[in-house]
mmCIF file of C-alpha atoms in Angstrom:
data_model
loop_
_atom_site.group_PDB
_atom_site.id
_atom_site.type_symbol
_atom_site.label_atom_id
_atom_site.label_comp_id
_atom_site.label_asym_id
_atom_site.label_seq_id
_atom_site.Cartn_x
_atom_site.Cartn_y
_atom_site.Cartn_z
ATOM 1 C CA MET M 776 -1.318 12.312 -9.303
ATOM 2 C CA ASN M 777 -4.341 13.854 -7.604
ATOM 3 C CA GLU M 778 -7.112 11.291 -7.876
ATOM 4 C CA ILE M 779 -7.904 7.648 -8.495
ATOM 5 C CA ARG M 780 -11.379 6.938 -9.883
ATOM 6 C CA LEU M 781 -13.190 3.611 -10.084
ATOM 7 C CA GLN M 782 -16.118 3.351 -12.488
ATOM 8 C CA GLN M 783 -18.209 0.195 -12.167
ATOM 9 C CA VAL M 784 -15.109 -1.851 -11.374
ATOM 10 C CA LEU M 785 -15.650 -5.516 -10.509
ATOM 11 C CA PRO M 786 -13.285 -8.498 -10.363
ATOM 12 C CA ARG M 787 -14.150 -10.811 -13.231
ATOM 13 C CA VAL M 788 -14.369 -13.726 -10.818
ATOM 14 C CA PHE M 789 -17.427 -11.996 -9.296
ATOM 15 C CA ALA M 790 -19.107 -11.292 -12.629
ATOM 16 C CA ASN M 791 -21.591 -14.181 -12.413
ATOM 17 C CA ARG M 792 -22.808 -13.391 -8.912
ATOM 18 C CA ASP M 793 -26.491 -12.485 -8.700
ATOM 19 C CA SER M 794 -25.871 -9.461 -6.475
ATOM 20 C CA ILE M 795 -22.946 -7.484 -5.086
ATOM 21 C CA THR M 796 -23.265 -5.494 -1.871
ATOM 22 C CA SER M 797 -20.214 -3.264 -1.659
ATOM 23 C CA ASP M 798 -19.193 0.379 -1.280
ATOM 24 C CA ILE M 799 -16.388 -0.233 -3.813
ATOM 25 C CA TRP M 800 -17.418 -2.766 -6.463
ATOM 26 C CA HIS M 801 -19.867 -1.651 -9.150
ATOM 27 C CA ARG M 802 -19.734 1.936 -7.889
ATOM 28 C CA ASP M 803 -18.494 5.290 -9.147
ATOM 29 C CA LEU M 804 -15.920 6.225 -6.522
ATOM 30 C CA THR M 805 -12.986 8.639 -6.314
ATOM 31 C CA PHE M 806 -9.997 8.476 -3.953
ATOM 32 C CA ARG M 807 -8.346 11.896 -3.595
ATOM 33 C CA LYS M 808 -4.795 12.858 -2.722
ATOM 34 C CA GLY M 809 -4.516 13.915 0.914
ATOM 35 C CA GLU M 810 -7.427 11.775 2.143
ATOM 36 C CA ARG M 811 -7.186 8.746 4.435
ATOM 37 C CA CYS M 812 -9.475 5.877 3.442
ATOM 38 C CA LEU M 813 -10.154 2.619 5.256
ATOM 39 C CA ILE M 814 -11.492 -0.344 3.289
ATOM 40 C CA GLU M 815 -12.973 -2.948 5.611
ATOM 41 C CA ALA M 816 -13.432 -6.383 4.120
ATOM 42 C CA ALA M 817 -14.136 -9.999 4.853
ATOM 43 C CA SER M 818 -11.761 -12.604 3.459
ATOM 44 C CA GLY M 819 -12.416 -13.383 -0.181
ATOM 45 C CA THR M 820 -14.113 -10.094 -1.063
ATOM 46 C CA GLY M 821 -11.251 -8.816 -3.219
ATOM 47 C CA LYS M 822 -9.239 -6.385 -1.089
ATOM 48 C CA SER M 823 -5.849 -7.662 -2.305
ATOM 49 C CA SER M 824 -7.243 -7.768 -5.838
ATOM 50 C CA LEU M 825 -8.160 -4.091 -5.545
ATOM 51 C CA CYS M 826 -4.610 -3.195 -4.476
ATOM 52 C CA SER M 827 -3.184 -5.224 -7.352
ATOM 53 C CA TYR M 828 -5.474 -3.488 -9.858
ATOM 54 C CA LEU M 829 -4.455 -0.048 -8.611
ATOM 55 C CA TYR M 830 -0.770 -0.992 -8.704
ATOM 56 C CA GLY M 831 -1.041 -2.440 -12.197
ATOM 57 C CA TYR M 832 -0.140 -6.007 -11.267
ATOM 58 C CA ARG M 833 -3.460 -7.450 -12.389
ATOM 59 C CA ARG M 834 -5.981 -6.524 -15.085
ATOM 60 C CA ASP M 835 -8.675 -9.161 -14.527
ATOM 61 C CA TYR M 836 -11.474 -6.710 -13.788
ATOM 62 C CA GLU M 837 -14.456 -5.179 -15.523
ATOM 63 C CA GLY M 838 -15.087 -1.440 -15.534
ATOM 64 C CA ILE M 839 -12.664 1.480 -15.699
ATOM 65 C CA ILE M 840 -9.915 2.715 -13.375
ATOM 66 C CA THR M 841 -8.433 6.125 -14.104
ATOM 67 C CA PHE M 842 -5.550 8.125 -12.653
ATOM 68 C CA ASP M 843 -6.254 11.844 -13.146
ATOM 69 C CA GLY M 844 -8.694 10.932 -15.899
ATOM 70 C CA LYS M 845 -6.394 8.526 -17.783
ATOM 71 C CA ASN M 846 -7.492 4.917 -18.154
ATOM 72 C CA ILE M 847 -4.751 2.813 -16.563
ATOM 73 C CA ARG M 848 -5.215 0.108 -19.197
ATOM 74 C CA ALA M 849 -3.483 2.541 -21.583
ATOM 75 C CA LEU M 850 -0.313 2.662 -19.480
ATOM 76 C CA ASP M 851 2.713 0.865 -20.886
ATOM 77 C CA THR M 852 5.591 -0.645 -18.895
ATOM 78 C CA ALA M 853 7.492 2.630 -18.806
ATOM 79 C CA GLY M 854 4.403 4.441 -17.566
ATOM 80 C CA TRP M 855 3.854 1.985 -14.739
ATOM 81 C CA THR M 856 7.524 2.102 -13.787
ATOM 82 C CA ALA M 857 7.394 5.878 -13.490
ATOM 83 C CA LEU M 858 4.213 5.752 -11.402
ATOM 84 C CA ARG M 859 5.583 3.135 -9.027
ATOM 85 C CA ARG M 860 8.759 5.144 -8.577
ATOM 86 C CA ARG M 861 7.196 8.560 -7.984
ATOM 87 C CA SER M 862 3.445 8.335 -7.359
ATOM 88 C CA LEU M 863 2.363 4.941 -6.000
ATOM 89 C CA SER M 864 3.696 2.866 -3.131
ATOM 90 C CA LEU M 865 2.276 -0.484 -2.010
ATOM 91 C CA LEU M 866 2.671 -2.635 1.068
ATOM 92 C CA PHE M 867 1.723 -6.136 -0.075
ATOM 93 C CA GLN M 868 -0.164 -8.367 2.340
ATOM 94 C CA GLU M 869 2.437 -11.082 1.692
ATOM 95 C CA LEU M 870 5.220 -8.468 2.147
ATOM 96 C CA ARG M 871 7.472 -9.679 -0.708
ATOM 97 C CA LEU M 872 10.746 -9.246 1.147
ATOM 98 C CA PHE M 873 13.975 -10.940 0.090
ATOM 99 C CA PRO M 874 14.662 -13.502 2.840
ATOM 100 C CA GLU M 875 18.383 -13.788 2.067
ATOM 101 C CA LEU M 876 18.909 -10.046 2.581
ATOM 102 C CA THR M 877 19.020 -8.205 5.884
ATOM 103 C CA ALA M 878 16.138 -6.018 6.957
ATOM 104 C CA LEU M 879 18.120 -2.889 6.146
ATOM 105 C CA GLU M 880 19.212 -4.247 2.758
ATOM 106 C CA ASN M 881 15.564 -4.890 1.833
ATOM 107 C CA VAL M 882 14.707 -1.268 2.564
ATOM 108 C CA TRP M 883 17.871 0.171 1.029
ATOM 109 C CA LEU M 884 17.281 -1.755 -2.198
ATOM 110 C CA LYS M 885 13.990 0.134 -2.648
ATOM 111 C CA ASN M 886 15.411 3.462 -1.526
ATOM 112 C CA ARG M 887 18.264 3.270 -4.043
ATOM 113 C CA LEU M 888 15.748 3.621 -6.876
ATOM 114 C CA THR M 889 14.751 7.115 -5.766
ATOM 115 C CA GLY M 890 17.297 8.292 -3.194
ATOM 116 C CA HIS M 891 14.321 9.421 -1.131
ATOM 117 C CA LYS M 892 15.897 8.998 2.300
ATOM 118 C CA THR M 893 19.380 8.934 3.781
ATOM 119 C CA ARG M 894 20.732 5.890 5.559
ATOM 120 C CA LYS M 895 20.454 7.792 8.840
ATOM 121 C CA GLU M 896 16.786 8.571 8.188
ATOM 122 C CA ILE M 897 16.061 4.919 7.442
ATOM 123 C CA LEU M 898 17.784 3.777 10.631
ATOM 124 C CA THR M 899 15.679 6.304 12.540
ATOM 125 C CA LEU M 900 12.563 4.672 11.074
ATOM 126 C CA PHE M 901 13.809 1.283 12.278
ATOM 127 C CA GLU M 902 14.281 2.759 15.743
ATOM 128 C CA LYS M 903 10.828 4.359 15.837
ATOM 129 C CA ALA M 904 9.271 1.093 14.626
ATOM 130 C CA GLY M 905 10.952 -0.795 17.476
ATOM 131 C CA ILE M 906 13.218 -2.962 15.323
ATOM 132 C CA ALA M 907 16.533 -1.076 15.411
ATOM 133 C CA ASP M 908 18.236 -4.211 16.733
ATOM 134 C CA LYS M 909 16.965 -6.210 13.725
ATOM 135 C CA ALA M 910 18.308 -3.957 10.959
ATOM 136 C CA ASN M 911 21.270 -6.219 10.191
ATOM 137 C CA GLU M 912 19.432 -9.511 10.700
ATOM 138 C CA LYS M 913 18.535 -11.685 7.717
ATOM 139 C CA THR M 914 14.847 -11.159 7.033
ATOM 140 C CA ALA M 915 14.218 -14.910 7.003
ATOM 141 C CA LEU M 916 15.125 -15.024 10.704
ATOM 142 C CA LEU M 917 12.589 -12.389 11.743
ATOM 143 C CA SER M 918 9.068 -13.027 12.975
ATOM 144 C CA PHE M 919 6.214 -12.133 10.633
ATOM 145 C CA GLY M 920 5.374 -9.110 12.753
ATOM 146 C CA GLN M 921 8.966 -7.879 12.503
ATOM 147 C CA GLN M 922 8.971 -8.522 8.760
ATOM 148 C CA GLN M 923 5.718 -6.578 8.517
ATOM 149 C CA ARG M 924 7.428 -3.546 10.065
ATOM 150 C CA VAL M 925 10.365 -3.872 7.656
ATOM 151 C CA ALA M 926 7.985 -3.913 4.680
ATOM 152 C CA PHE M 927 6.118 -0.950 6.156
ATOM 153 C CA ILE M 928 9.337 1.076 6.413
ATOM 154 C CA ARG M 929 10.236 0.087 2.855
ATOM 155 C CA SER M 930 6.895 1.425 1.590
ATOM 156 C CA LEU M 931 7.747 4.858 3.052
ATOM 157 C CA CYS M 932 11.134 5.072 1.330
ATOM 158 C CA GLN M 933 9.991 6.649 -1.911
ATOM 159 C CA PRO M 934 7.965 9.623 -3.136
ATOM 160 C CA PHE M 935 4.252 8.861 -3.422
ATOM 161 C CA ASP M 936 0.944 10.580 -4.047
ATOM 162 C CA PHE M 937 -0.936 7.498 -2.845
ATOM 163 C CA LEU M 938 0.150 4.753 -0.458
ATOM 164 C CA LEU M 939 -1.723 1.433 -0.594
ATOM 165 C CA LEU M 940 -1.467 -0.692 2.565
ATOM 166 C CA ASP M 941 -2.925 -4.205 2.419
ATOM 167 C CA GLU M 942 -3.535 -5.395 6.002
ATOM 168 C CA PRO M 943 -0.488 -3.545 7.374
ATOM 169 C CA VAL M 944 -0.953 -4.451 11.072
ATOM 170 C CA SER M 945 -2.458 -7.946 10.909
ATOM 171 C CA HIS M 946 0.350 -9.399 13.070
ATOM 172 C CA LEU M 947 1.079 -6.420 15.321
ATOM 173 C CA ASP M 948 -0.083 -5.509 18.799
ATOM 174 C CA GLU M 949 -1.733 -2.186 19.579
ATOM 175 C CA ALA M 950 1.465 -0.402 20.642
ATOM 176 C CA ASN M 951 3.360 -1.359 17.485
ATOM 177 C CA ALA M 952 0.384 -0.477 15.300
ATOM 178 C CA GLU M 953 0.262 2.970 16.892
ATOM 179 C CA ALA M 954 3.993 3.438 16.290
ATOM 180 C CA LEU M 955 3.552 2.682 12.587
ATOM 181 C CA ALA M 956 0.545 4.985 12.380
ATOM 182 C CA ARG M 957 2.681 7.857 13.685
ATOM 183 C CA LEU M 958 5.394 7.147 11.114
ATOM 184 C CA LEU M 959 2.832 6.985 8.339
ATOM 185 C CA GLU M 960 1.123 10.194 9.405
ATOM 186 C CA GLU M 961 4.444 12.073 9.418
ATOM 187 C CA GLU M 962 5.393 10.868 5.939
ATOM 188 C CA ALA M 963 1.930 11.297 4.429
ATOM 189 C CA VAL M 964 1.657 14.864 5.710
ATOM 190 C CA ARG M 965 5.146 15.643 4.423
ATOM 191 C CA GLN M 966 4.185 14.436 0.943
ATOM 192 C CA GLY M 967 0.533 15.514 0.986
ATOM 193 C CA ALA M 968 -0.339 11.946 0.085
ATOM 194 C CA GLY M 969 -3.524 9.913 0.076
ATOM 195 C CA ILE M 970 -3.686 6.671 2.062
ATOM 196 C CA LEU M 971 -5.750 3.552 1.297
ATOM 197 C CA VAL M 972 -5.711 0.918 4.037
ATOM 198 C CA THR M 973 -7.401 -2.484 3.813
ATOM 199 C CA SER M 974 -8.367 -4.492 6.868
ATOM 200 C CA VAL M 975 -10.120 -7.749 7.707
ATOM 201 C CA GLY M 976 -9.720 -7.248 11.448
ATOM 202 C CA ALA M 977 -6.986 -5.221 13.120
ATOM 203 C CA THR M 978 -6.969 -1.670 11.781
ATOM 204 C CA LEU M 979 -4.133 0.805 11.460
ATOM 205 C CA PRO M 980 -5.113 3.473 14.024
ATOM 206 C CA LEU M 981 -5.466 6.605 11.892
ATOM 207 C CA THR M 982 -8.175 9.236 11.689
ATOM 208 C CA TYR M 983 -9.926 8.280 8.455
ATOM 209 C CA ASP M 984 -11.817 10.627 6.168
ATOM 210 C CA HIS M 985 -13.804 7.768 4.653
ATOM 211 C CA THR M 986 -14.567 4.157 5.593
ATOM 212 C CA TYR M 987 -15.812 1.758 2.947
ATOM 213 C CA LYS M 988 -17.200 -1.765 3.214
ATOM 214 C CA LEU M 989 -15.861 -4.013 0.480
#
């Protein structure tokens, strides 16, 4: 997949508002593979909704979203499954980890779907993210910041043309955020992928091609 295009997209919950001031909503906008985009937002402006629309989890929007010219409303379950396995990866703001599984098991469960990385490569990611000693800990016992790094690693363990990151460093200090940015840059360059990052405060420290105000 080479591009994601939004044409006059707007969450239906905003439809009755008198005016919308946004670089995203009610615009004609294209995200291209290989570009890094930052979407800055205040709470309640729809950043998580945007990620859910692009990932196919929600359809409560007006306007048109296309992947390489194809309206995503035409995708069936099999089509979405294929995209999420090979073209789209998403780090949810709420992480969606399995608390009863270890950190490594959460990542390995995702990686088994594609065989994208070896166990050794995944453990190296844990080490570079500063949580090598937490790999065999139950996720429920980890702090939110540690869980955030586990979910971040999981999002890298698949092929993708675009990676969507919803507030990926909200609970991390500067040093840990920089460590994740290095991991992301390495993987994105390797895959030639596009990156969309949302933020309401702390920002993943990348060099961005475009910054949008939601």
